[in-house]
Tab-separated table of C-alpha atoms in Angstrom:
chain	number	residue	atom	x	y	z
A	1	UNK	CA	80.233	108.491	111.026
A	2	UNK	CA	78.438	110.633	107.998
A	3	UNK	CA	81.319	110.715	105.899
A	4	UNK	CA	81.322	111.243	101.898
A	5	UNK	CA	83.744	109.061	100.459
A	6	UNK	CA	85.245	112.290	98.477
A	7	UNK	CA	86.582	112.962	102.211
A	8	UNK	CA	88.681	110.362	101.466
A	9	UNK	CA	90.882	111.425	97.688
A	10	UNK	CA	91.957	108.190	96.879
A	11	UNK	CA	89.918	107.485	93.583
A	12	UNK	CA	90.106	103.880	94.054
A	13	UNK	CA	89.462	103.504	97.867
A	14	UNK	CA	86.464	106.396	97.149
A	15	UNK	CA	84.749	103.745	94.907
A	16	UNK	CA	85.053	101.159	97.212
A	17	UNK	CA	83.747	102.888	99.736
A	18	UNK	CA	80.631	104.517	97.875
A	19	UNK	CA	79.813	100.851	96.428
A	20	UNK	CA	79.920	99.537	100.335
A	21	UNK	CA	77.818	102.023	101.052
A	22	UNK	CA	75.275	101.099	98.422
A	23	UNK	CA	74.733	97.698	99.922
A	24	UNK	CA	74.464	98.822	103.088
A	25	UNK	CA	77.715	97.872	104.717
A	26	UNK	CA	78.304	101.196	106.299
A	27	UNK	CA	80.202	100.184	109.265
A	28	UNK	CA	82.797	98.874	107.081
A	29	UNK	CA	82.544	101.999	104.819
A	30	UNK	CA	83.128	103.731	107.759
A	31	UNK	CA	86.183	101.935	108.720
A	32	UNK	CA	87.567	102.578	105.789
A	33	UNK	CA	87.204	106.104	106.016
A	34	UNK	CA	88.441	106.348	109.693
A	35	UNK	CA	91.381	104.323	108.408
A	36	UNK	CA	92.372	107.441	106.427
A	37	UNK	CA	91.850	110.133	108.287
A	38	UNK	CA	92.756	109.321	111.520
A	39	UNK	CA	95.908	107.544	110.455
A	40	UNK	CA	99.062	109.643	111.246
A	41	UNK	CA	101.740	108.110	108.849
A	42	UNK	CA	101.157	106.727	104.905
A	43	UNK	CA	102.574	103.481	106.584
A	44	UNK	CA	99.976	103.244	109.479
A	45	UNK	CA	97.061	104.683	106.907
A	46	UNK	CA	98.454	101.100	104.653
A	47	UNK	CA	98.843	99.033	107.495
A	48	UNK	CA	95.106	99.499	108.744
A	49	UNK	CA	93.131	99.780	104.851
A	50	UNK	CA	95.352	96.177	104.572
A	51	UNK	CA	94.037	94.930	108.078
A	52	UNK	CA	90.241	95.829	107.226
A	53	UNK	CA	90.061	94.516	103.591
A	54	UNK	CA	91.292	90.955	104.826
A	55	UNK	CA	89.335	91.354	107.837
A	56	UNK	CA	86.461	92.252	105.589
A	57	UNK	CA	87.475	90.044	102.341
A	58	UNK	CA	84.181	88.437	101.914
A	59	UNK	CA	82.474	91.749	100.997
A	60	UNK	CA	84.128	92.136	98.337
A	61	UNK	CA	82.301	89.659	96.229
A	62	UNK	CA	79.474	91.632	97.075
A	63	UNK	CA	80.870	94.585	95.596
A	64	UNK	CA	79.927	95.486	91.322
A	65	UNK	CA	82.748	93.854	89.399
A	66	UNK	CA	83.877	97.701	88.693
A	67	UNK	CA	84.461	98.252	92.467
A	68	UNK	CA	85.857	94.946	93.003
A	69	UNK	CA	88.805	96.019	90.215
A	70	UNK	CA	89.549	99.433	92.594
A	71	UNK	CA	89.837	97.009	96.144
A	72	UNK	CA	92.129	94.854	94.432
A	73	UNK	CA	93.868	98.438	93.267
A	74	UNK	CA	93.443	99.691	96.950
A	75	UNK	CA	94.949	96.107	98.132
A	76	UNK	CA	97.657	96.411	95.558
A	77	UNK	CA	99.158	99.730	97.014
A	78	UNK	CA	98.802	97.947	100.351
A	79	UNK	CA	101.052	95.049	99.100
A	80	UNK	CA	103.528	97.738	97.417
A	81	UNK	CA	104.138	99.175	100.824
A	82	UNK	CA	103.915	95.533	102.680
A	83	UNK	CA	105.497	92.594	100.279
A	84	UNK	CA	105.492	90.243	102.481
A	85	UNK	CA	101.688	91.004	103.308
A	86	UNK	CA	100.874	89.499	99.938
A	87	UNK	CA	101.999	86.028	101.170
A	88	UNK	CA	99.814	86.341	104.469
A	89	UNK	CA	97.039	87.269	101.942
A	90	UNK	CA	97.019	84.393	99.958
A	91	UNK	CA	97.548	81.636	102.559
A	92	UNK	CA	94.445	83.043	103.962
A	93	UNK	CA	92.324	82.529	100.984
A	94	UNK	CA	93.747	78.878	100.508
A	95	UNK	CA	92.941	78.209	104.298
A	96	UNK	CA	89.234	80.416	103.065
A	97	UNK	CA	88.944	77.156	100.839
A	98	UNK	CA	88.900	74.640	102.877
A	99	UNK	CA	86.493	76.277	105.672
């Protein structure tokens, strides 16, 4: 997939995207973008951004600290839409820990 993260028109998923591209991590930039428009509800579009950014958490330390801010944004929305996701979240990154 050859999309332009301006396909996309969520400012903070569009910097995300363009910053995974710059380190090369375009099948994940990719995913993000199929995420969005292929989804067919706001609530399946959520559901699948959330699935690939913990699927996909260590890349964000890769990321420049500016992008970094926008996937927590992006991750935020995802948490609006999915409280109880939030929990899941962060028992992952305790269990992350102690890998």
């Amino acid at each position: 997939m050859s999309a332009t993260p301006s396909e996309v028109s969520w400012p903070a998923l569009d910097a995300v995207i363009a910053d995974a591209r710059r380190i090369g991590a375009d099948e994940e930039a990719n995913a993000l973008v199929q995420a969005v428009t292929t989804g067919s509800t706001s609530g399946e579009i959520l559901d699948t951004l959330g699935q690939l950014l913990r699927t996909h958490r260590a890349l964000r330390a890769q990321l420049l600290p500016a992008a970094q801010v926008q996937w927590d944004a992006v991750l935020a929305d995802v948490h609006r839409a999915y409280p109880g996701s939030q929990v899941w979240d962060w028992l992952a990154a305790v269990v992350a820990k102690f890998r």
